[in-house]
Short mmCIF file of C-alpha atoms and ligand atoms in Angstrom, two decimals:
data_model
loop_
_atom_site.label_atom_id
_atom_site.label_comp_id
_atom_site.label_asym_id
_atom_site.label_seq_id
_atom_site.Cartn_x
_atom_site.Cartn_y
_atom_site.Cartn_z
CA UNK M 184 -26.57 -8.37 -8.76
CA UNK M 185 -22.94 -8.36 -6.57
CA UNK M 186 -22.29 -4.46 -6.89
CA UNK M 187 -19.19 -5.57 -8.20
CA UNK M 188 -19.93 -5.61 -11.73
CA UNK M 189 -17.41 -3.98 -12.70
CA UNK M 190 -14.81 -5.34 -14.78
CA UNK M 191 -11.50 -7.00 -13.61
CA UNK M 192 -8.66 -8.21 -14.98
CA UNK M 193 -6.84 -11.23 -13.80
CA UNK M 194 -2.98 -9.82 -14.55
CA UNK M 195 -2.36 -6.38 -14.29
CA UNK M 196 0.89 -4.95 -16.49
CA UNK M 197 2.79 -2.44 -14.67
CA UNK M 198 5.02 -0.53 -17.24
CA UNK M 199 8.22 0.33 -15.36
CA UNK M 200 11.94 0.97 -17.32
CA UNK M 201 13.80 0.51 -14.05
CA UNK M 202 12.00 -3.19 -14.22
CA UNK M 203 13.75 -6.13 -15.94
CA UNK M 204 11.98 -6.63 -18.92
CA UNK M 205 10.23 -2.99 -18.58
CA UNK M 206 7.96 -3.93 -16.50
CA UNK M 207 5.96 -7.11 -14.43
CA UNK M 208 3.00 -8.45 -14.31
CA UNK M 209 0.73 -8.37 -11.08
CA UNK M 210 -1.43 -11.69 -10.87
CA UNK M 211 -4.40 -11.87 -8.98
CA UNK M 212 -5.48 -15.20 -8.28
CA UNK M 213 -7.89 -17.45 -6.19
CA UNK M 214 -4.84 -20.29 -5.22
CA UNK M 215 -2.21 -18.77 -6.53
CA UNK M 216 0.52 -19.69 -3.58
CA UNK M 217 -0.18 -23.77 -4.47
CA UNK M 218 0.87 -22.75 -7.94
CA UNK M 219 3.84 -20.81 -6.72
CA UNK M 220 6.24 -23.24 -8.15
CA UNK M 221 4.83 -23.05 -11.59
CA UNK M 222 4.12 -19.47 -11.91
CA UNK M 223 7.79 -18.41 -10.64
CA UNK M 224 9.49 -21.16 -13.15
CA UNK M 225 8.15 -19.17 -16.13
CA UNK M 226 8.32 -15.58 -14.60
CA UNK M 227 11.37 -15.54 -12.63
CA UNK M 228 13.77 -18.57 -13.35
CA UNK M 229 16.54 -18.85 -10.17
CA UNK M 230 18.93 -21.57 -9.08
CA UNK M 231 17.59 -21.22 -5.30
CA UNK M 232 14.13 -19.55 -3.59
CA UNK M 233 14.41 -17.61 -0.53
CA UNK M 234 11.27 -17.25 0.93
CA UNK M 235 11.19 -14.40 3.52
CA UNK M 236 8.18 -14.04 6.30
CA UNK M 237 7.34 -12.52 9.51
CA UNK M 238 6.86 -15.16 12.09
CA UNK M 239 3.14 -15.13 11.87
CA UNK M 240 2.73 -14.95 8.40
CA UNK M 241 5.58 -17.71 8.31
CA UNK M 242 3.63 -20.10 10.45
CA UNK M 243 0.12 -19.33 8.74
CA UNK M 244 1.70 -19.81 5.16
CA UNK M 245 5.13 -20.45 5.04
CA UNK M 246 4.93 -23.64 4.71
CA UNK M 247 2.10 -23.61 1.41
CA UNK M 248 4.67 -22.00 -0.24
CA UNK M 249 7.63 -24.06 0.67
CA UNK M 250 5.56 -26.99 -0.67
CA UNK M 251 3.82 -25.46 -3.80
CA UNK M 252 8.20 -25.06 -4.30
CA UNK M 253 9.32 -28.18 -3.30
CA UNK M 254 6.46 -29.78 -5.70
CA UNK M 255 7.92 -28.09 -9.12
CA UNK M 256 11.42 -29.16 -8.33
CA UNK M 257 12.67 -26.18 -7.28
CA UNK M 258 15.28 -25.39 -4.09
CA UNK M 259 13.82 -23.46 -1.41
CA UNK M 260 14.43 -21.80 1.63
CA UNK M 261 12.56 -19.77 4.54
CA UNK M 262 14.35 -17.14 6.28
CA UNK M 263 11.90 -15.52 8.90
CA UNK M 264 11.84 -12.32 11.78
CA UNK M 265 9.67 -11.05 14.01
CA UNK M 266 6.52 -9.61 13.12
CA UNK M 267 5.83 -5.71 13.01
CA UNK M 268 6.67 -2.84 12.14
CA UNK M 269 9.71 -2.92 14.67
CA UNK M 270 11.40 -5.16 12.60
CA UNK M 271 11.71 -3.24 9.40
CA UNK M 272 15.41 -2.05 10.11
CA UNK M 273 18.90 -1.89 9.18
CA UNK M 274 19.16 -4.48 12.00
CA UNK M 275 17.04 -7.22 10.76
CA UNK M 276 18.38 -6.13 6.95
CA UNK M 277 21.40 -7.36 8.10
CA UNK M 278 20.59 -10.69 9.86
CA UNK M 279 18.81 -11.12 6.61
CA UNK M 280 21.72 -10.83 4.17
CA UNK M 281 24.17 -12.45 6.51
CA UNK M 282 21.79 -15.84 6.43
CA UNK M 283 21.71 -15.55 2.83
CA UNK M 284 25.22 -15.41 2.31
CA UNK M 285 25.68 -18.44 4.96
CA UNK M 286 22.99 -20.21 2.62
CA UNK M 287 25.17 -19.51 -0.43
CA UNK M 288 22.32 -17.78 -2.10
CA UNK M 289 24.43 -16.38 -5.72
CA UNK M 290 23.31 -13.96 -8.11
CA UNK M 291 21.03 -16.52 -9.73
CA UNK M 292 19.06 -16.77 -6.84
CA UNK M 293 15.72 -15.22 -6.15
CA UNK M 294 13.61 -13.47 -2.88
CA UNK M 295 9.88 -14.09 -2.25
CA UNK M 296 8.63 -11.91 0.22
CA UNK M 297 5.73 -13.33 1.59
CA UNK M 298 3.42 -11.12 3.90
CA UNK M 299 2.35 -7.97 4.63
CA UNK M 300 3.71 -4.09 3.39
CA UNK M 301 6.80 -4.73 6.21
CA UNK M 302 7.95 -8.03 4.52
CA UNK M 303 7.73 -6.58 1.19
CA UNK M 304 9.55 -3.24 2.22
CA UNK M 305 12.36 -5.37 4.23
CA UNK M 306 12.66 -8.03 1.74
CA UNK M 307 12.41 -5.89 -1.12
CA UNK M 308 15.08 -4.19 0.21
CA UNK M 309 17.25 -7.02 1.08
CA UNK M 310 16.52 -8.10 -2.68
CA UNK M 311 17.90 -4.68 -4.28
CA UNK M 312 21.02 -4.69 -2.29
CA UNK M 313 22.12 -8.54 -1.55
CA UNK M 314 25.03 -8.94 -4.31
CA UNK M 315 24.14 -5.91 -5.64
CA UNK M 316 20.92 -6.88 -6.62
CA UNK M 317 18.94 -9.81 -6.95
CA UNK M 318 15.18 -10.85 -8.51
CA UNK M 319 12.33 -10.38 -6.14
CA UNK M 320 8.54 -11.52 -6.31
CA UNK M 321 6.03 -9.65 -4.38
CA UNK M 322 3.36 -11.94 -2.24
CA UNK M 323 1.52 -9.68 -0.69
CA UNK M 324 -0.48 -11.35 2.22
CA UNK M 325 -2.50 -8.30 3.69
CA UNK M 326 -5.01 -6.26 1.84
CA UNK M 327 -2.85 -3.03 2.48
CA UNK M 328 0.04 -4.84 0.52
CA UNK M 329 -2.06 -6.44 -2.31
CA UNK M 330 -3.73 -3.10 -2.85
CA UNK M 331 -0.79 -0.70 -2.46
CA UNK M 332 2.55 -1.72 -0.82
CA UNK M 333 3.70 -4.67 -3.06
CA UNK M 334 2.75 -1.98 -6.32
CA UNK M 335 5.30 0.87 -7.65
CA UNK M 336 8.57 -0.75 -6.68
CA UNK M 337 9.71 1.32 -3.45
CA UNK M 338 11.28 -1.00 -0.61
CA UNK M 339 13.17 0.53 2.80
CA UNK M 340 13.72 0.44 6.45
CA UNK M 341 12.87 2.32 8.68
CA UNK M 342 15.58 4.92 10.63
CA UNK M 343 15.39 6.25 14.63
CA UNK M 344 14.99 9.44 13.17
CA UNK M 345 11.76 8.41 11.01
CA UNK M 346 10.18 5.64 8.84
CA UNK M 347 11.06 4.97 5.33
CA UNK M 348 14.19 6.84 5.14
CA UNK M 349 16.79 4.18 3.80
CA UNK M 350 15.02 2.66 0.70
CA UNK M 351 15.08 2.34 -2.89
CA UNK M 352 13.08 1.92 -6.12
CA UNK M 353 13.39 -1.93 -7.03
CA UNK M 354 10.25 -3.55 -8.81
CA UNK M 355 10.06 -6.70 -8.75
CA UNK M 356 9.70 -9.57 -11.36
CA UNK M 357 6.56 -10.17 -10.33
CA UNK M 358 3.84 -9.74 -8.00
CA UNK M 359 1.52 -12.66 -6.84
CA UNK M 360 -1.19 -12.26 -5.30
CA UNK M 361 -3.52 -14.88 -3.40
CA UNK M 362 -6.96 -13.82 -2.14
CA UNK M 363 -7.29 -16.79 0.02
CA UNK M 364 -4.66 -16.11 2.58
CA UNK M 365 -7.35 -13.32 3.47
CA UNK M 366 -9.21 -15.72 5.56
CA UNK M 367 -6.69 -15.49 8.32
CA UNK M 368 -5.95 -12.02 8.05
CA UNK M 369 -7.61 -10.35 11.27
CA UNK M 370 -10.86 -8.10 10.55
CA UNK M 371 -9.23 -4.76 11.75
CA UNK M 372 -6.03 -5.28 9.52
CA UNK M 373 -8.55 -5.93 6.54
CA UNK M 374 -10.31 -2.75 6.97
CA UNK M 375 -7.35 -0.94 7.44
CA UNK M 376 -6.75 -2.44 3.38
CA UNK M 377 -9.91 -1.12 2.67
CA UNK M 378 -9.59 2.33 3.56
CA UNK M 379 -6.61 2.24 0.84
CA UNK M 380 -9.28 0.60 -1.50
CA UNK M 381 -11.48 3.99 -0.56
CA UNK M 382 -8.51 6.12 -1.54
CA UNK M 383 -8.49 4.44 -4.87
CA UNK M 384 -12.14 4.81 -5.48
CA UNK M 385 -12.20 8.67 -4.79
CA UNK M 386 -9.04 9.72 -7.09
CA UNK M 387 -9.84 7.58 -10.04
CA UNK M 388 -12.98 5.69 -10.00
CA UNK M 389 -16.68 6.99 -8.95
CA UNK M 390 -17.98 3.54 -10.11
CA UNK M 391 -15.61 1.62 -7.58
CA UNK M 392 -16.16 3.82 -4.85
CA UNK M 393 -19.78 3.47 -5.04
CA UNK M 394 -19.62 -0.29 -5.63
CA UNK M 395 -17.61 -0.73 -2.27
CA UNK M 396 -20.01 0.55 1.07
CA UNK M 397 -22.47 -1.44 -0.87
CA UNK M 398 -20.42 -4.54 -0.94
CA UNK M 399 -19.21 -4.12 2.46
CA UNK M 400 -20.99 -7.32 4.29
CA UNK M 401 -19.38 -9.65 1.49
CA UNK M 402 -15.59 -7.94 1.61
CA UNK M 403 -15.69 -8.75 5.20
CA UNK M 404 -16.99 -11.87 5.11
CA UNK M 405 -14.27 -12.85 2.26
CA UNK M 406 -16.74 -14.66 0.35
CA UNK M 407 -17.98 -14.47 -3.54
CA UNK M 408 -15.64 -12.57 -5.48
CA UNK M 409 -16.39 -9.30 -3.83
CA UNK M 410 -12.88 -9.20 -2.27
CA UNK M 411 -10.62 -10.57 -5.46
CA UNK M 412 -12.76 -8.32 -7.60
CA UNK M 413 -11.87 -4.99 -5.17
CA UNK M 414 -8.20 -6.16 -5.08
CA UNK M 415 -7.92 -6.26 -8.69
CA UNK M 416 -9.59 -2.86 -9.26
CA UNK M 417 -7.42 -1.47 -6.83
CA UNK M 418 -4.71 -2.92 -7.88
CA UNK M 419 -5.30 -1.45 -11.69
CA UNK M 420 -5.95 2.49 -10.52
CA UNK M 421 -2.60 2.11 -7.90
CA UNK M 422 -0.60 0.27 -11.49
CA UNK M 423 -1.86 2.19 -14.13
CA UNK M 424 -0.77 5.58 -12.08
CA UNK M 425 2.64 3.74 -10.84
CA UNK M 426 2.97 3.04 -14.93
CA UNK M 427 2.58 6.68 -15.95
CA UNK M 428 4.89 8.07 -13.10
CA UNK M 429 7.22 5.06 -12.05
CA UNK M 430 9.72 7.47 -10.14
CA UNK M 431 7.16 9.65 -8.15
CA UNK M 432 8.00 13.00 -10.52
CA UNK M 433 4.51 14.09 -11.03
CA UNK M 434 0.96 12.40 -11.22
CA UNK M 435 2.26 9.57 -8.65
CA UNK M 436 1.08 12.29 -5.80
CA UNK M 437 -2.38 11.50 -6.54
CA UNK M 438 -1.96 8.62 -4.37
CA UNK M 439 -0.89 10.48 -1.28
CA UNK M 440 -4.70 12.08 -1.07
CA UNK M 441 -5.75 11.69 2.38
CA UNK M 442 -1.84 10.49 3.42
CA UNK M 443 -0.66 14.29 4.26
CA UNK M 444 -2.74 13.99 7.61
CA UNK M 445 -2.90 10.61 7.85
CA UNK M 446 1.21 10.65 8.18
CA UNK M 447 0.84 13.70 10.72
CA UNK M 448 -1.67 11.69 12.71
CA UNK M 449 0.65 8.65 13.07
CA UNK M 450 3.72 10.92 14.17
CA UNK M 451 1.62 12.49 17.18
CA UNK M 452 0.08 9.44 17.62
CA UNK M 453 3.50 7.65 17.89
CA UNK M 454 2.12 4.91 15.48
CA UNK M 455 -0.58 4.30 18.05
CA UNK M 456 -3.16 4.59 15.47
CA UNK M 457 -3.20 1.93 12.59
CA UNK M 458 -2.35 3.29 9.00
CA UNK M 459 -4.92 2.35 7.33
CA UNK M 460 -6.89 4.14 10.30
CA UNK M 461 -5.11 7.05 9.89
CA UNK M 462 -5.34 6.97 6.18
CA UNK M 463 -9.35 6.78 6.71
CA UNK M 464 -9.34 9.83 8.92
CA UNK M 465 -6.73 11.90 6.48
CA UNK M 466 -9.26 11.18 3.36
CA UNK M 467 -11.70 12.96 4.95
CA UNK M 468 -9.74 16.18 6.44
CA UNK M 469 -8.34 16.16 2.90
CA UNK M 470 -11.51 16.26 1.35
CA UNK M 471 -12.84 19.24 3.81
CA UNK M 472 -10.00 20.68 3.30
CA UNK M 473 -10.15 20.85 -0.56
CA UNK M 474 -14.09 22.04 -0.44
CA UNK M 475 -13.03 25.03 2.07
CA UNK M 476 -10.03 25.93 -0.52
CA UNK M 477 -13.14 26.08 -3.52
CA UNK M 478 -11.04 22.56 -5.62
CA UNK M 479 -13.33 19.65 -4.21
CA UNK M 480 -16.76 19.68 -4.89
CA UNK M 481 -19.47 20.07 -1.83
CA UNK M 482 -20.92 17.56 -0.13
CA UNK M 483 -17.23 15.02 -1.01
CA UNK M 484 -16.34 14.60 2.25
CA UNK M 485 -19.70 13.51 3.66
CA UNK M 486 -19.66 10.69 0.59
CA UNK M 487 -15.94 9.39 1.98
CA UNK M 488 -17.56 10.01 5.94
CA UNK M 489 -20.47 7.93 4.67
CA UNK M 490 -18.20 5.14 2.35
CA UNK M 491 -15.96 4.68 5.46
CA UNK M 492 -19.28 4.17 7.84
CA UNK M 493 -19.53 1.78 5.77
CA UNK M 494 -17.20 -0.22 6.35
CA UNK M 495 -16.56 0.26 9.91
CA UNK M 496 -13.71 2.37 9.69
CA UNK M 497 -12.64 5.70 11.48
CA UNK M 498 -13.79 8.98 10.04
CA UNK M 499 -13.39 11.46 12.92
CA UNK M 500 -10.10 12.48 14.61
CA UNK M 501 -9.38 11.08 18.58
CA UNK M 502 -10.46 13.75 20.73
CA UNK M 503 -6.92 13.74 22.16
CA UNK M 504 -5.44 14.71 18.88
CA UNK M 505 -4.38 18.57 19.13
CA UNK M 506 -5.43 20.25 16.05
CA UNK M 507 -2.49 22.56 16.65
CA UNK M 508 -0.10 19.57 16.90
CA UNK M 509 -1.30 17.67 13.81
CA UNK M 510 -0.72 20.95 11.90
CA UNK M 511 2.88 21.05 13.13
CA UNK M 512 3.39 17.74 12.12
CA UNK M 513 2.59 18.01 8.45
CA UNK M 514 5.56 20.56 8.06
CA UNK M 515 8.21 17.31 8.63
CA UNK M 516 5.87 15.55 5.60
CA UNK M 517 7.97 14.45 2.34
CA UNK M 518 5.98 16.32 0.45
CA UNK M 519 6.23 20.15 2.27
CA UNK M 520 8.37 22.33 -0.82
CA UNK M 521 9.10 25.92 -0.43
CA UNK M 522 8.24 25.68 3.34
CA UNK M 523 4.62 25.12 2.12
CA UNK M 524 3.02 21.75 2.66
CA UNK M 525 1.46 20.73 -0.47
CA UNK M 526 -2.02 18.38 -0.20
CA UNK M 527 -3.01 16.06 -2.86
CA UNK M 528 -6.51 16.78 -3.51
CA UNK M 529 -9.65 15.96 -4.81
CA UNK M 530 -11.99 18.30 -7.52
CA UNK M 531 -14.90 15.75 -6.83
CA UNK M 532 -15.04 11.68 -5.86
CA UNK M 533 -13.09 9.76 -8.70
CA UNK M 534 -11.46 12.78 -9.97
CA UNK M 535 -7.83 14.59 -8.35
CA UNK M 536 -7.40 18.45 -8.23
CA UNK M 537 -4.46 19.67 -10.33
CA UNK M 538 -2.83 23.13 -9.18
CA UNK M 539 -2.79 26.27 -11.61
CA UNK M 540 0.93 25.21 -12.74
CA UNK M 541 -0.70 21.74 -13.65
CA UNK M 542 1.06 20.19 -10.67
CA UNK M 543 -0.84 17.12 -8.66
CA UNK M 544 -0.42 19.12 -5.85
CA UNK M 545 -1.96 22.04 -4.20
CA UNK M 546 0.05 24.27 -1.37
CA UNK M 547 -2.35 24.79 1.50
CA UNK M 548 -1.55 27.45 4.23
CA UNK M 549 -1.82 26.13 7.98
CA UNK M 550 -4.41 28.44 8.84
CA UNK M 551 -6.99 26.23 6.35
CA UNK M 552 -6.10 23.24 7.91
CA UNK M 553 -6.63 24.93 11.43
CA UNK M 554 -9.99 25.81 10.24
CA UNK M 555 -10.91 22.37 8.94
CA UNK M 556 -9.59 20.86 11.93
CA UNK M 557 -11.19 23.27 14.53
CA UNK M 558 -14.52 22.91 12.63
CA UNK M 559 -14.50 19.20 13.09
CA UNK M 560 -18.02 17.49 13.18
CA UNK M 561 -19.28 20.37 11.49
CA UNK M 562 -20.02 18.02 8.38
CA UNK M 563 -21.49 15.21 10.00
N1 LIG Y 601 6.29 0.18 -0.45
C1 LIG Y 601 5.16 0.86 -0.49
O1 LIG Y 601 4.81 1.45 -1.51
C2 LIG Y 601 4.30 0.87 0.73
C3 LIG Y 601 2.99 1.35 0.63
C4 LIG Y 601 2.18 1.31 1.76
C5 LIG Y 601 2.69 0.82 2.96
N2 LIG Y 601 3.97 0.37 3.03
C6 LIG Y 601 4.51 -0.16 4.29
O2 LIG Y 601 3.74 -1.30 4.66
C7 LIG Y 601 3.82 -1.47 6.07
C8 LIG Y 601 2.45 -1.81 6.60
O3 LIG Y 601 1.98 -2.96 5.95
P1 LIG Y 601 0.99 -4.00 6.65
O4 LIG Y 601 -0.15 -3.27 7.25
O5 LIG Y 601 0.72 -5.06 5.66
O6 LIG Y 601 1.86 -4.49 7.90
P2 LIG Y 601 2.56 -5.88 8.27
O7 LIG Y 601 3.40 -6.37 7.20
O8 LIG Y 601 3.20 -5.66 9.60
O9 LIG Y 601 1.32 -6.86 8.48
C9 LIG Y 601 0.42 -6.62 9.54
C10 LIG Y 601 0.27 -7.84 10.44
O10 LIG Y 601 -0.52 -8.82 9.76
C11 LIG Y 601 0.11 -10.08 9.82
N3 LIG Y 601 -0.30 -10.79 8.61
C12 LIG Y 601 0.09 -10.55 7.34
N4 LIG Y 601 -0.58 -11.33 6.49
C13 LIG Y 601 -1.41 -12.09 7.21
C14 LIG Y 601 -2.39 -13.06 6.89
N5 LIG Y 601 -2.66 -13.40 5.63
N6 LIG Y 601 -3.06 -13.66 7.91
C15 LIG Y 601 -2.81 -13.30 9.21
N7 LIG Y 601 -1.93 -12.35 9.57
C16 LIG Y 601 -1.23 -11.76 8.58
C17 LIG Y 601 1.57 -9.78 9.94
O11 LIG Y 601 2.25 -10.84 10.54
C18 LIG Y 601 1.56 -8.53 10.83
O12 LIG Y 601 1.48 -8.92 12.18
C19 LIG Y 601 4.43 -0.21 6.62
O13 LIG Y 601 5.76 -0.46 7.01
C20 LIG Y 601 4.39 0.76 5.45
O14 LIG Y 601 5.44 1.70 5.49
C21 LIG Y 601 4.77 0.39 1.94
ZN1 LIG Y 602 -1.28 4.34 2.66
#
């Protein structure tokens, strides 16, 4: 039996008042970009389609969804930019909007970003400030943006002086998502997804974390329904959280377990290390660190070391990584309050930590996290 016997949904309702309508649906769906046309006539009706990609993704599948447009009757366009994370900037934000006003795009009009969590951060953002605002539909194209990025509504550049610091909430008016454009996705970039997929697993679902080191041979090889089926369940822990907490006031945080370190270890990295990577290695630190605090259950971060094993991702910190340094680096993290740096935490796998004052997260002094990180390997 596939270990994925767990129930799915096809469409996934995120409940969001800042969303037109309330909220949007997020479709998962095995050939979904051929029926682009169809889907976007009934969900989001526009005069004109601007579909923007990174080069790559552009040339991959820019031109299945320029077709799947062309074949409803509707207008479309393709704006593209270079691929990575160098592009997502106030630079390329404006190149954007100045080829959409040259196009004539009007208020009516409506932005697809197709491709990966930069696309949908850049275009998103281009979509929430073009004309003051104009309708936007998510098509995620990597695992990391099916399962998390194109979910919850934030989009933003990046500035010199850090990433994600010129943004805004704008959901869209509807995310679609296509598990088939995983077959050219490369194998590290999928696992990188996966490690997100992890994260889901241990803050809201024992079941699904369980189901996915066991599945790991078919989610790599992207065939069955292993893949859809972990993409939907993800996608249904990240919405049903983003629906309770659309503005990131309170049990949002949940989704930053393991993100804490895994931020700290991209800054003195310089973005060396992949996120999801990163992400992989914070879930784990996290997870020591809640069992030496007394809130996580023993024995939870050797079930996320073993989960990651797994599936062939990172669970142990490069050797050139100063424990010192990473510890410095949390303090510049969103989330530090009161000049205390405040971890979202597990109490066991599939279940968060909540704080005394009921908060999602837990201040941690630097001296735990020194331990934890000096007493690496110490738990396998
Ligand atoms: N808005 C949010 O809530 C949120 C959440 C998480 C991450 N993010 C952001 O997402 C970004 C990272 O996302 P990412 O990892 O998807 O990066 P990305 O968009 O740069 O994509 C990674 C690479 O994969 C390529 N690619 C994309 N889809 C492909 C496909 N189907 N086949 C082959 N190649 C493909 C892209 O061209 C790119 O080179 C970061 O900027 C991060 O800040 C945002
Ligand atoms: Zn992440």
């Amino acid at each position: 039996m596939s270990p994925f016997a767990l129930r799915t949904e096809q469409t996934t309702r995120i409940v969001d008042p800042c969303a037109h309508g309330g909220g949007y649906d997020v479709r998962v769906e095995s050939g979904a970009l051929r029926r682009l046309g169809e889907l976007l006539s009934a969900a989001a009706p526009a005069s004109a389609y601007v579909v923007i990609a990174d080069d790559r993704v552009a040339g991959l599948h820019g031109h299945a969804a320029l077709d799947a447009l062309a074949h409803a009757g509707l207008t479309g366009h393709l704006l593209t930019f270079p691929a990575g994370e160098a592009s997502k900037t106030r630079e390329t934000w404006s190149t954007l909007t100045d080829a959409l006003l040259r196009l004539g795009v009007g208020r009516d009009g409506c932005i697809i970003a197709l491709g990966g969590g930069v696309t949908g951060d850049l275009a998103g953002f281009v979509a929430a400030t073009y004309l003051r605002g104009i309708a936007l539909v998510q098509a995620p194209t990597t695992l990391l943006a099916m399962v998390d990025a194109a979910i919850g509504g934030k989009t933003g550049v990046d500035a010199p002086l850090g990433k994600n610091l010129v943004g805004a909430f704008y959901p869209p008016r509807l995310v679609i998502t296509d598990p088939d454009v995983l077959h050219t996705l490369p194998d590290a970039q999928l696992r990188a997804g996966l490690a997100e997929a992890v994260k889901h697993g241990a803050i809201a679902d024992r079941a699904y974390f369980d189901a996915l080191p066991e599945a790991a041979e078919a989610l790599m090889s992207r065939a069955g329904d292993a893949l859809e089926s972990a993409v939907r369940r993800s996608i249904a822990i990240k919405g049903a959280v983003v629906t309770e907490d659309p503005l990131e006031s309170g049990r949002r945080a949940i989704l930053n377990f393991g993100h804490t370190i895994a931020h700290a270890i991209e800054r003195v990295t310089d973005y060396a290390i992949p996120h999801g990577f990163a992400v992989a290695m914070g879930l784990v630190i996290e997870a020591r660190i809640g069992e030496s605090l007394g809130v996580s259950e023993p024995g939870t971060a050797a079930a996320i070391e073993d989960a990651l094993h797994a599936l062939g991702l990172p669970a142990a910190l490069p050797h050139d990584v100063a424990a010192i340094a990473l510890v410095g680096a949390t303090r510049s993290d969103k989330k530090t309050r009161a000049s205390q740096v405040r971890y979202a935490l597990l109490r066991r796998i599939g279940e968060p930590a909540r704080a005394d004052d009921g908060s999602w997260t837990i201040a941690v002094d630097d001296s735990v996290v020194l331990d934890v990180l000096e007493s690496d390997g110490e738990t396998g």
